PDB file of C-alpha atoms in Angstrom:
ATOM      1  CA  UNK A   1       9.729 -13.786 -28.706  1.00 36.00           C
ATOM      2  CA  UNK A   2       9.065 -17.002 -26.744  1.00 33.00           C
ATOM      3  CA  UNK A   3      11.634 -15.963 -24.173  1.00 36.00           C
ATOM      4  CA  UNK A   4      10.087 -12.509 -23.937  1.00 37.00           C
ATOM      5  CA  UNK A   5       6.695 -14.010 -23.121  1.00 36.00           C
ATOM      6  CA  UNK A   6       8.061 -16.177 -20.331  1.00 37.00           C
ATOM      7  CA  UNK A   7       9.970 -13.322 -18.724  1.00 39.00           C
ATOM      8  CA  UNK A   8       7.104 -10.847 -19.038  1.00 38.00           C
ATOM      9  CA  UNK A   9       4.965 -12.415 -16.338  1.00 40.00           C
ATOM     10  CA  UNK A  10       7.869 -12.394 -13.905  1.00 41.00           C
ATOM     11  CA  UNK A  11       8.569  -8.756 -14.631  1.00 43.00           C
ATOM     12  CA  UNK A  12       4.955  -7.749 -14.172  1.00 44.00           C
ATOM     13  CA  UNK A  13       5.006  -9.153 -10.671  1.00 40.00           C
ATOM     14  CA  UNK A  14       8.433  -7.607 -10.049  1.00 38.00           C
ATOM     15  CA  UNK A  15       7.381  -4.136 -11.160  1.00 46.00           C
ATOM     16  CA  UNK A  16       4.288  -4.297  -8.992  1.00 45.00           C
ATOM     17  CA  UNK A  17       6.219  -5.431  -5.937  1.00 36.00           C
ATOM     18  CA  UNK A  18       8.751  -2.632  -6.383  1.00 40.00           C
ATOM     19  CA  UNK A  19       6.000  -0.033  -6.345  1.00 40.00           C
ATOM     20  CA  UNK A  20       4.371  -1.529  -3.271  1.00 39.00           C
ATOM     21  CA  UNK A  21       7.557  -1.252  -1.232  1.00 40.00           C
ATOM     22  CA  UNK A  22       7.150   2.537  -1.200  1.00 50.00           C
ATOM     23  CA  UNK A  23       4.130   2.373   1.119  1.00 74.00           C
ATOM     24  CA  UNK A  24       1.485   2.224  -1.565  1.00 89.00           C
ATOM     25  CA  UNK A  25      -2.047   1.383  -0.410  1.00 96.00           C
ATOM     26  CA  UNK A  26      -5.665   2.279  -1.171  1.00 97.00           C
ATOM     27  CA  UNK A  27      -6.945   3.291   2.286  1.00 94.00           C
ATOM     28  CA  UNK A  28      -6.660   7.016   3.006  1.00 95.00           C
ATOM     29  CA  UNK A  29      -7.073   6.435   6.749  1.00 93.00           C
ATOM     30  CA  UNK A  30      -3.898   4.347   6.709  1.00 92.00           C
ATOM     31  CA  UNK A  31      -1.833   7.308   5.502  1.00 93.00           C
ATOM     32  CA  UNK A  32      -0.760   5.699   2.238  1.00 95.00           C
ATOM     33  CA  UNK A  33      -3.856   6.088   0.057  1.00 97.00           C
ATOM     34  CA  UNK A  34      -4.124   7.581  -3.443  1.00 98.00           C
ATOM     35  CA  UNK A  35      -3.867  11.186  -2.224  1.00 97.00           C
ATOM     36  CA  UNK A  36      -0.333  10.427  -1.003  1.00 97.00           C
ATOM     37  CA  UNK A  37       0.927   8.745  -4.163  1.00 97.00           C
ATOM     38  CA  UNK A  38       3.753  10.772  -5.652  1.00 96.00           C
ATOM     39  CA  UNK A  39       5.147  11.636  -9.067  1.00 94.00           C
ATOM     40  CA  UNK A  40       2.822  11.568 -12.039  1.00 97.00           C
ATOM     41  CA  UNK A  41       0.031  10.292  -9.796  1.00 98.00           C
ATOM     42  CA  UNK A  42      -0.244  13.926  -8.668  1.00 97.00           C
ATOM     43  CA  UNK A  43       1.267  15.898 -11.551  1.00 98.00           C
ATOM     44  CA  UNK A  44       0.122  13.922 -14.602  1.00 98.00           C
ATOM     45  CA  UNK A  45      -2.435  15.175 -17.111  1.00 98.00           C
ATOM     46  CA  UNK A  46      -3.506  11.873 -18.736  1.00 99.00           C
ATOM     47  CA  UNK A  47      -4.210   9.771 -15.683  1.00 99.00           C
ATOM     48  CA  UNK A  48      -6.349   6.647 -15.360  1.00 99.00           C
ATOM     49  CA  UNK A  49      -8.971   5.490 -14.559  1.00 99.00           C
ATOM     50  CA  UNK A  50     -11.638   7.854 -15.886  1.00 99.00           C
ATOM     51  CA  UNK A  51     -15.414   8.148 -15.973  1.00 98.00           C
ATOM     52  CA  UNK A  52     -16.472   6.977 -19.428  1.00 97.00           C
ATOM     53  CA  UNK A  53     -19.390   8.553 -21.306  1.00 95.00           C
ATOM     54  CA  UNK A  54     -22.367   6.333 -22.071  1.00 91.00           C
ATOM     55  CA  UNK A  55     -22.259   7.125 -25.790  1.00 88.00           C
ATOM     56  CA  UNK A  56     -24.338   5.606 -28.540  1.00 84.00           C
ATOM     57  CA  UNK A  57     -25.288   1.934 -28.664  1.00 78.00           C
ATOM     58  CA  UNK A  58     -24.509   2.075 -32.382  1.00 83.00           C
ATOM     59  CA  UNK A  59     -21.303   4.091 -32.820  1.00 90.00           C
ATOM     60  CA  UNK A  60     -20.199   4.807 -36.359  1.00 89.00           C
ATOM     61  CA  UNK A  61     -16.497   4.123 -35.817  1.00 94.00           C
ATOM     62  CA  UNK A  62     -14.964   0.645 -35.878  1.00 96.00           C
ATOM     63  CA  UNK A  63     -11.752  -0.791 -34.493  1.00 97.00           C
ATOM     64  CA  UNK A  64     -10.024  -4.079 -35.221  1.00 97.00           C
ATOM     65  CA  UNK A  65      -9.117  -5.886 -31.992  1.00 96.00           C
ATOM     66  CA  UNK A  66      -8.202  -9.509 -31.388  1.00 95.00           C
ATOM     67  CA  UNK A  67     -10.264 -10.627 -28.380  1.00 95.00           C
ATOM     68  CA  UNK A  68      -9.451 -14.316 -28.818  1.00 92.00           C
ATOM     69  CA  UNK A  69      -6.796 -16.694 -27.498  1.00 91.00           C
ATOM     70  CA  UNK A  70      -6.257 -15.337 -24.001  1.00 95.00           C
ATOM     71  CA  UNK A  71      -5.852 -18.883 -22.733  1.00 94.00           C
ATOM     72  CA  UNK A  72      -3.329 -21.477 -21.597  1.00 94.00           C
ATOM     73  CA  UNK A  73      -3.217 -25.053 -20.313  1.00 94.00           C
ATOM     74  CA  UNK A  74      -1.841 -23.872 -16.957  1.00 96.00           C
ATOM     75  CA  UNK A  75      -1.302 -20.570 -15.191  1.00 96.00           C
ATOM     76  CA  UNK A  76       0.381 -18.894 -12.238  1.00 97.00           C
ATOM     77  CA  UNK A  77      -1.202 -16.966  -9.364  1.00 98.00           C
ATOM     78  CA  UNK A  78       0.314 -14.389  -7.038  1.00 98.00           C
ATOM     79  CA  UNK A  79      -1.048 -12.301  -4.194  1.00 98.00           C
ATOM     80  CA  UNK A  80       1.375  -9.372  -3.959  1.00 96.00           C
ATOM     81  CA  UNK A  81      -0.559  -7.709  -1.146  1.00 96.00           C
ATOM     82  CA  UNK A  82      -2.426  -5.339  -3.444  1.00 96.00           C
ATOM     83  CA  UNK A  83      -3.977  -7.477  -6.160  1.00 98.00           C
ATOM     84  CA  UNK A  84      -4.235 -10.990  -7.541  1.00 99.00           C
ATOM     85  CA  UNK A  85      -1.810 -11.321 -10.435  1.00 98.00           C
ATOM     86  CA  UNK A  86      -2.174 -14.009 -13.113  1.00 98.00           C
ATOM     87  CA  UNK A  87       0.127 -15.057 -15.919  1.00 95.00           C
ATOM     88  CA  UNK A  88       0.383 -18.071 -18.178  1.00 93.00           C
ATOM     89  CA  UNK A  89       2.802 -20.960 -17.754  1.00 78.00           C
ATOM     90  CA  UNK A  90       4.660 -22.374 -20.717  1.00 65.00           C
ATOM     91  CA  UNK A  91       6.159 -21.112 -23.915  1.00 48.00           C
ATOM     92  CA  UNK A  92       4.689 -20.473 -27.307  1.00 56.00           C
ATOM     93  CA  UNK A  93       1.025 -20.832 -28.168  1.00 61.00           C
ATOM     94  CA  UNK A  94      -1.459 -18.237 -29.433  1.00 65.00           C
ATOM     95  CA  UNK A  95      -1.516 -16.196 -26.223  1.00 74.00           C
ATOM     96  CA  UNK A  96       2.192 -15.390 -26.535  1.00 79.00           C
ATOM     97  CA  UNK A  97       2.022 -14.212 -30.136  1.00 89.00           C
ATOM     98  CA  UNK A  98       2.147 -10.449 -30.768  1.00 94.00           C
ATOM     99  CA  UNK A  99      -1.286  -8.979 -31.402  1.00 96.00           C
ATOM    100  CA  UNK A 100      -2.159  -5.738 -33.165  1.00 98.00           C
ATOM    101  CA  UNK A 101      -3.635  -2.799 -31.259  1.00 98.00           C
ATOM    102  CA  UNK A 102      -4.698   0.274 -33.255  1.00 98.00           C
ATOM    103  CA  UNK A 103      -3.893   3.621 -31.673  1.00 98.00           C
ATOM    104  CA  UNK A 104      -6.737   4.667 -29.324  1.00 98.00           C
ATOM    105  CA  UNK A 105      -7.365   7.893 -31.245  1.00 97.00           C
ATOM    106  CA  UNK A 106      -5.899   7.354 -34.721  1.00 97.00           C
ATOM    107  CA  UNK A 107      -6.765   3.763 -35.645  1.00 95.00           C
ATOM    108  CA  UNK A 108      -4.705   3.993 -38.836  1.00 95.00           C
ATOM    109  CA  UNK A 109      -1.618   3.652 -36.608  1.00 98.00           C
ATOM    110  CA  UNK A 110      -1.198   0.036 -35.527  1.00 98.00           C
ATOM    111  CA  UNK A 111       1.375  -1.384 -33.118  1.00 98.00           C
ATOM    112  CA  UNK A 112       2.096  -4.973 -32.084  1.00 98.00           C
ATOM    113  CA  UNK A 113       1.952  -5.825 -28.382  1.00 98.00           C
ATOM    114  CA  UNK A 114       2.736  -8.939 -26.335  1.00 96.00           C
ATOM    115  CA  UNK A 115       0.456 -10.132 -23.520  1.00 96.00           C
ATOM    116  CA  UNK A 116       2.347  -9.986 -20.218  1.00 95.00           C
ATOM    117  CA  UNK A 117      -0.223 -10.869 -17.563  1.00 96.00           C
ATOM    118  CA  UNK A 118      -3.435  -9.882 -15.828  1.00 98.00           C
ATOM    119  CA  UNK A 119      -4.648  -8.559 -12.495  1.00 98.00           C
ATOM    120  CA  UNK A 120      -7.902  -7.590 -10.791  1.00 99.00           C
ATOM    121  CA  UNK A 121      -9.464  -4.647  -8.956  1.00 99.00           C
ATOM    122  CA  UNK A 122     -12.570  -5.162  -6.814  1.00 99.00           C
ATOM    123  CA  UNK A 123     -14.731  -3.594  -4.107  1.00 97.00           C
ATOM    124  CA  UNK A 124     -16.757  -4.575  -1.058  1.00 95.00           C
ATOM    125  CA  UNK A 125     -20.214  -3.877  -2.476  1.00 90.00           C
ATOM    126  CA  UNK A 126     -22.135  -4.255  -5.734  1.00 88.00           C
ATOM    127  CA  UNK A 127     -21.830  -0.503  -6.365  1.00 90.00           C
ATOM    128  CA  UNK A 128     -18.049  -0.297  -6.569  1.00 95.00           C
ATOM    129  CA  UNK A 129     -14.926  -2.210  -7.448  1.00 97.00           C
ATOM    130  CA  UNK A 130     -14.114  -1.427 -11.060  1.00 97.00           C
ATOM    131  CA  UNK A 131     -11.622   1.337 -11.731  1.00 99.00           C
ATOM    132  CA  UNK A 132     -13.362   2.684 -14.821  1.00 98.00           C
ATOM    133  CA  UNK A 133     -17.020   3.638 -14.555  1.00 96.00           C
ATOM    134  CA  UNK A 134     -19.617   4.424 -17.219  1.00 95.00           C
ATOM    135  CA  UNK A 135     -21.699   7.541 -16.613  1.00 94.00           C
ATOM    136  CA  UNK A 136     -20.628   7.342 -12.937  1.00 93.00           C
ATOM    137  CA  UNK A 137     -21.946   3.775 -12.618  1.00 92.00           C
ATOM    138  CA  UNK A 138     -19.241   1.343 -11.534  1.00 94.00           C
ATOM    139  CA  UNK A 139     -19.117  -2.441 -11.736  1.00 94.00           C
ATOM    140  CA  UNK A 140     -18.039  -4.805  -8.975  1.00 95.00           C
ATOM    141  CA  UNK A 141     -14.702  -5.768 -10.498  1.00 97.00           C
ATOM    142  CA  UNK A 142     -12.328  -4.927 -13.317  1.00 98.00           C
ATOM    143  CA  UNK A 143      -9.850  -7.206 -15.049  1.00 98.00           C
ATOM    144  CA  UNK A 144      -6.773  -5.665 -16.676  1.00 99.00           C
ATOM    145  CA  UNK A 145      -4.949  -7.581 -19.406  1.00 98.00           C
ATOM    146  CA  UNK A 146      -1.561  -5.888 -19.716  1.00 98.00           C
ATOM    147  CA  UNK A 147       0.540  -5.893 -22.909  1.00 98.00           C
ATOM    148  CA  UNK A 148       3.880  -4.312 -23.830  1.00 98.00           C
ATOM    149  CA  UNK A 149       5.035  -3.072 -27.232  1.00 98.00           C
ATOM    150  CA  UNK A 150       6.697  -5.855 -29.200  1.00 97.00           C
ATOM    151  CA  UNK A 151       9.679  -3.636 -30.043  1.00 97.00           C
ATOM    152  CA  UNK A 152      10.846  -3.947 -26.423  1.00 97.00           C
ATOM    153  CA  UNK A 153      12.447  -7.079 -25.017  1.00 93.00           C
ATOM    154  CA  UNK A 154      10.363  -7.077 -21.839  1.00 92.00           C
ATOM    155  CA  UNK A 155       7.708  -5.242 -19.874  1.00 93.00           C
ATOM    156  CA  UNK A 156      10.421  -3.729 -17.709  1.00 94.00           C
ATOM    157  CA  UNK A 157      12.230  -2.336 -20.762  1.00 97.00           C
ATOM    158  CA  UNK A 158       8.973  -0.966 -22.153  1.00 98.00           C
ATOM    159  CA  UNK A 159       8.244   0.969 -18.962  1.00 97.00           C
ATOM    160  CA  UNK A 160      11.850   2.143 -18.649  1.00 97.00           C
ATOM    161  CA  UNK A 161      11.713   3.554 -22.194  1.00 98.00           C
ATOM    162  CA  UNK A 162       9.350   6.363 -21.228  1.00 98.00           C
ATOM    163  CA  UNK A 163       7.480   5.691 -24.482  1.00 98.00           C
ATOM    164  CA  UNK A 164       3.918   7.007 -24.113  1.00 98.00           C
ATOM    165  CA  UNK A 165       2.638   4.088 -26.200  1.00 99.00           C
ATOM    166  CA  UNK A 166       4.698   1.417 -24.434  1.00 99.00           C
ATOM    167  CA  UNK A 167       1.707  -0.410 -22.955  1.00 99.00           C
ATOM    168  CA  UNK A 168      -1.728  -1.510 -24.103  1.00 99.00           C
ATOM    169  CA  UNK A 169      -4.219  -2.392 -21.371  1.00 99.00           C
ATOM    170  CA  UNK A 170      -7.465  -4.180 -22.136  1.00 98.00           C
ATOM    171  CA  UNK A 171      -9.997  -3.493 -19.378  1.00 98.00           C
ATOM    172  CA  UNK A 172     -12.999  -5.712 -18.671  1.00 97.00           C
ATOM    173  CA  UNK A 173     -15.639  -4.697 -16.134  1.00 95.00           C
ATOM    174  CA  UNK A 174     -17.275  -7.627 -14.328  1.00 95.00           C
ATOM    175  CA  UNK A 175     -20.463  -7.821 -12.263  1.00 93.00           C
ATOM    176  CA  UNK A 176     -23.006 -10.333 -11.029  1.00 92.00           C
ATOM    177  CA  UNK A 177     -26.313 -10.731 -12.878  1.00 89.00           C
ATOM    178  CA  UNK A 178     -29.344  -8.805 -11.693  1.00 81.00           C
ATOM    179  CA  UNK A 179     -27.393  -5.739 -10.582  1.00 76.00           C
ATOM    180  CA  UNK A 180     -28.885  -2.499 -11.915  1.00 62.00           C
ATOM    181  CA  UNK A 181     -26.636  -0.943 -14.533  1.00 64.00           C
ATOM    182  CA  UNK A 182     -26.711   1.589 -17.341  1.00 64.00           C
ATOM    183  CA  UNK A 183     -25.391  -1.228 -19.519  1.00 68.00           C
ATOM    184  CA  UNK A 184     -27.075  -4.513 -20.297  1.00 65.00           C
ATOM    185  CA  UNK A 185     -26.011  -7.490 -22.315  1.00 70.00           C
ATOM    186  CA  UNK A 186     -27.214 -10.916 -23.299  1.00 72.00           C
ATOM    187  CA  UNK A 187     -27.323 -12.161 -19.707  1.00 80.00           C
ATOM    188  CA  UNK A 188     -24.839 -14.958 -20.343  1.00 86.00           C
ATOM    189  CA  UNK A 189     -22.986 -15.899 -17.152  1.00 90.00           C
ATOM    190  CA  UNK A 190     -19.406 -17.050 -17.629  1.00 92.00           C
ATOM    191  CA  UNK A 191     -17.501 -19.557 -15.518  1.00 95.00           C
ATOM    192  CA  UNK A 192     -14.172 -18.236 -16.807  1.00 96.00           C
ATOM    193  CA  UNK A 193     -13.041 -17.111 -13.342  1.00 97.00           C
ATOM    194  CA  UNK A 194     -13.657 -20.520 -11.763  1.00 98.00           C
ATOM    195  CA  UNK A 195     -10.055 -21.825 -12.099  1.00 98.00           C
ATOM    196  CA  UNK A 196      -8.775 -18.693 -10.329  1.00 98.00           C
ATOM    197  CA  UNK A 197     -11.483 -18.598  -7.659  1.00 98.00           C
ATOM    198  CA  UNK A 198     -11.018 -22.278  -6.821  1.00 98.00           C
ATOM    199  CA  UNK A 199      -7.312 -21.685  -6.176  1.00 98.00           C
ATOM    200  CA  UNK A 200      -7.431 -18.364  -4.307  1.00 98.00           C
ATOM    201  CA  UNK A 201      -6.825 -20.147  -0.995  1.00 98.00           C
ATOM    202  CA  UNK A 202      -3.374 -21.071  -2.293  1.00 98.00           C
ATOM    203  CA  UNK A 203      -2.460 -17.376  -2.413  1.00 98.00           C
ATOM    204  CA  UNK A 204      -4.370 -16.212   0.650  1.00 98.00           C
ATOM    205  CA  UNK A 205      -1.178 -14.782   2.155  1.00 98.00           C
ATOM    206  CA  UNK A 206       0.933 -12.252   0.204  1.00 97.00           C
ATOM    207  CA  UNK A 207       4.162 -13.414  -1.382  1.00 96.00           C
ATOM    208  CA  UNK A 208       6.233 -10.851  -3.268  1.00 92.00           C
ATOM    209  CA  UNK A 209       8.671 -13.371  -4.711  1.00 92.00           C
ATOM    210  CA  UNK A 210       6.879 -16.598  -5.600  1.00 93.00           C
ATOM    211  CA  UNK A 211       3.975 -17.472  -7.859  1.00 95.00           C
ATOM    212  CA  UNK A 212       1.822 -20.575  -7.438  1.00 97.00           C
ATOM    213  CA  UNK A 213       1.602 -22.805 -10.506  1.00 97.00           C
ATOM    214  CA  UNK A 214      -1.894 -24.132 -11.206  1.00 97.00           C
ATOM    215  CA  UNK A 215      -1.998 -27.068 -13.625  1.00 96.00           C
ATOM    216  CA  UNK A 216      -5.472 -26.302 -14.941  1.00 96.00           C
ATOM    217  CA  UNK A 217      -6.630 -24.575 -18.128  1.00 96.00           C
ATOM    218  CA  UNK A 218      -7.546 -20.905 -17.927  1.00 96.00           C
ATOM    219  CA  UNK A 219      -9.328 -18.953 -20.651  1.00 96.00           C
ATOM    220  CA  UNK A 220     -10.133 -15.245 -20.267  1.00 96.00           C
ATOM    221  CA  UNK A 221     -11.804 -15.111 -23.686  1.00 94.00           C
ATOM    222  CA  UNK A 222     -15.429 -15.630 -22.484  1.00 93.00           C
ATOM    223  CA  UNK A 223     -15.037 -12.549 -20.285  1.00 94.00           C
ATOM    224  CA  UNK A 224     -14.231 -10.435 -23.326  1.00 93.00           C
ATOM    225  CA  UNK A 225     -17.226 -11.112 -25.527  1.00 81.00           C
ATOM    226  CA  UNK A 226     -19.585 -13.533 -23.798  1.00 66.00           C
ATOM    227  CA  UNK A 227     -22.225 -10.997 -22.659  1.00 69.00           C
ATOM    228  CA  UNK A 228     -22.605  -8.927 -25.811  1.00 68.00           C
ATOM    229  CA  UNK A 229     -25.865  -8.903 -27.745  1.00 67.00           C
ATOM    230  CA  UNK A 230     -23.979  -8.139 -30.954  1.00 76.00           C
ATOM    231  CA  UNK A 231     -20.407  -7.106 -31.677  1.00 87.00           C
ATOM    232  CA  UNK A 232     -18.517  -5.788 -28.626  1.00 92.00           C
ATOM    233  CA  UNK A 233     -18.120  -2.047 -28.110  1.00 93.00           C
ATOM    234  CA  UNK A 234     -14.888  -0.645 -26.715  1.00 96.00           C
ATOM    235  CA  UNK A 235     -13.804   2.692 -25.261  1.00 97.00           C
ATOM    236  CA  UNK A 236     -10.308   3.815 -26.227  1.00 98.00           C
ATOM    237  CA  UNK A 237      -8.196   6.635 -24.831  1.00 99.00           C
ATOM    238  CA  UNK A 238      -4.634   7.522 -23.843  1.00 99.00           C
ATOM    239  CA  UNK A 239      -3.955   7.192 -20.136  1.00 99.00           C
ATOM    240  CA  UNK A 240      -1.683   5.848 -17.438  1.00 99.00           C
ATOM    241  CA  UNK A 241      -1.013   2.996 -15.077  1.00 98.00           C
ATOM    242  CA  UNK A 242      -3.445   3.076 -12.153  1.00 98.00           C
ATOM    243  CA  UNK A 243      -0.790   2.255  -9.554  1.00 97.00           C
ATOM    244  CA  UNK A 244       2.324   4.233  -8.523  1.00 96.00           C
ATOM    245  CA  UNK A 245       4.151   5.734 -10.316  1.00 95.00           C
ATOM    246  CA  UNK A 246       1.080   6.178 -12.547  1.00 98.00           C
ATOM    247  CA  UNK A 247       3.295   6.267 -15.655  1.00 98.00           C
ATOM    248  CA  UNK A 248       1.530   7.965 -18.562  1.00 99.00           C
ATOM    249  CA  UNK A 249       2.472   5.186 -20.963  1.00 99.00           C
ATOM    250  CA  UNK A 250      -0.753   3.206 -21.368  1.00 99.00           C
ATOM    251  CA  UNK A 251      -3.185   3.046 -24.246  1.00 99.00           C
ATOM    252  CA  UNK A 252      -6.528   1.920 -22.851  1.00 99.00           C
ATOM    253  CA  UNK A 253      -9.150  -0.336 -24.434  1.00 99.00           C
ATOM    254  CA  UNK A 254     -12.111  -0.756 -22.056  1.00 98.00           C
ATOM    255  CA  UNK A 255     -14.968  -3.013 -23.107  1.00 96.00           C
ATOM    256  CA  UNK A 256     -18.335  -1.308 -22.668  1.00 93.00           C
ATOM    257  CA  UNK A 257     -20.525  -4.252 -21.621  1.00 91.00           C
ATOM    258  CA  UNK A 258     -19.595  -5.864 -18.291  1.00 92.00           C
ATOM    259  CA  UNK A 259     -18.998  -9.595 -18.194  1.00 93.00           C
ATOM    260  CA  UNK A 260     -21.257 -11.531 -15.828  1.00 94.00           C
ATOM    261  CA  UNK A 261     -20.058 -13.957 -13.179  1.00 93.00           C
ATOM    262  CA  UNK A 262     -21.561 -15.404 -10.029  1.00 93.00           C
ATOM    263  CA  UNK A 263     -21.876 -13.810  -6.588  1.00 94.00           C
ATOM    264  CA  UNK A 264     -19.722 -16.545  -5.047  1.00 96.00           C
ATOM    265  CA  UNK A 265     -16.798 -15.478  -7.251  1.00 96.00           C
ATOM    266  CA  UNK A 266     -16.901 -11.920  -5.901  1.00 96.00           C
ATOM    267  CA  UNK A 267     -17.214 -13.198  -2.338  1.00 97.00           C
ATOM    268  CA  UNK A 268     -14.080 -15.295  -2.716  1.00 98.00           C
ATOM    269  CA  UNK A 269     -12.113 -12.274  -3.954  1.00 98.00           C
ATOM    270  CA  UNK A 270     -13.531 -10.091  -1.161  1.00 97.00           C
ATOM    271  CA  UNK A 271     -12.812 -12.499   1.682  1.00 97.00           C
ATOM    272  CA  UNK A 272      -9.829 -14.702   0.787  1.00 98.00           C
ATOM    273  CA  UNK A 273      -6.707 -12.648  -0.126  1.00 98.00           C
ATOM    274  CA  UNK A 274      -4.917 -10.776   2.642  1.00 98.00           C
ATOM    275  CA  UNK A 275      -2.658  -7.711   2.639  1.00 96.00           C
ATOM    276  CA  UNK A 276       0.874  -7.556   4.029  1.00 94.00           C
ATOM    277  CA  UNK A 277      -0.473  -6.501   7.430  1.00 93.00           C
ATOM    278  CA  UNK A 278      -2.959  -9.366   7.572  1.00 95.00           C
ATOM    279  CA  UNK A 279      -6.068  -7.391   6.685  1.00 95.00           C
ATOM    280  CA  UNK A 280      -8.589  -8.399   4.043  1.00 97.00           C
ATOM    281  CA  UNK A 281      -7.503  -7.294   0.574  1.00 97.00           C
ATOM    282  CA  UNK A 282     -10.428  -5.272  -0.757  1.00 96.00           C
ATOM    283  CA  UNK A 283     -11.373  -1.947  -2.341  1.00 97.00           C
ATOM    284  CA  UNK A 284      -8.145  -1.945  -4.353  1.00 98.00           C
ATOM    285  CA  UNK A 285      -9.361   0.523  -6.967  1.00 98.00           C
ATOM    286  CA  UNK A 286      -8.001   4.011  -7.660  1.00 99.00           C
ATOM    287  CA  UNK A 287     -10.464   6.949  -7.682  1.00 98.00           C
ATOM    288  CA  UNK A 288     -11.562   8.408 -11.014  1.00 99.00           C
ATOM    289  CA  UNK A 289      -9.174  10.951 -12.521  1.00 99.00           C
ATOM    290  CA  UNK A 290      -9.852  14.181 -14.478  1.00 98.00           C
ATOM    291  CA  UNK A 291     -10.269  13.802 -18.216  1.00 98.00           C
ATOM    292  CA  UNK A 292      -8.377  17.054 -18.879  1.00 98.00           C
ATOM    293  CA  UNK A 293      -9.792  17.444 -22.369  1.00 97.00           C
ATOM    294  CA  UNK A 294      -8.710  14.043 -23.649  1.00 98.00           C
ATOM    295  CA  UNK A 295     -10.638  12.394 -26.437  1.00 98.00           C
ATOM    296  CA  UNK A 296     -12.467   9.171 -25.601  1.00 98.00           C
ATOM    297  CA  UNK A 297     -13.686   7.089 -28.536  1.00 97.00           C
ATOM    298  CA  UNK A 298     -16.396   4.436 -28.542  1.00 96.00           C
ATOM    299  CA  UNK A 299     -16.088   1.964 -31.394  1.00 96.00           C
ATOM    300  CA  UNK A 300     -17.486  -1.328 -32.627  1.00 94.00           C
ATOM    301  CA  UNK A 301     -14.957  -4.165 -32.448  1.00 95.00           C
ATOM    302  CA  UNK A 302     -14.613  -5.858 -35.826  1.00 92.00           C
TER     303      UNK A 302
END
């Protein structure tokens, strides 16, 4: 399993780069935006992201999720021209251990997944940036923590399997404090993004083959539960990747309360990374997709 963890980050970057080579972009006026994406991006029936219902602040259902130990003593950064990708350097440790994810709809079914890496989606204003929205209100950024089913040897093998439960994606919406939202939390501002933000200049230009090693600790955990007044709430549903080919193989777990970080962090993401054609990398979020009758659950994380 140690070897799987080390390879997973490489494969995540590889899979992303392969998709990008087909002319994938987010700007419709450039002729390669979401309306031109092929395959399941156009024909699928369980696509992501979606508009999430507000729901009750005290849902009756519960779900057991491990929101701890997304951390490492060093990490790797990559700008692949479409997002900032992050994975952890080293072998072993709690972040590489398989973690249980209950099925999004039937929580009695539990599968073990391995953390592969993370990436971000963001916008150019405080009203957009996240891929998922709650009651049509979007946050400024969304972090995706991507996992693959432990029964596969790698992320690549998991995707190649066609298994509709091959991936588990934990989504975290992020915004700056003081922004009007349908959701509020404790108001705690996290500095968890600081190690990434401080090193964004190192990946200002896209590189599809190399990742920059940063010998500093990184811990995503405060983003997952630092702004909740009580126990975190999470939306769960069956969906897809949000980039071509939009494979319908992802079980989604989207935390309801946005994490809070500082304005300067968003500005660094909005102004530093560049695309392959030298433009500013921004607004890299897919439009909301039809629900098509799918069930979306809101549960208390226990």
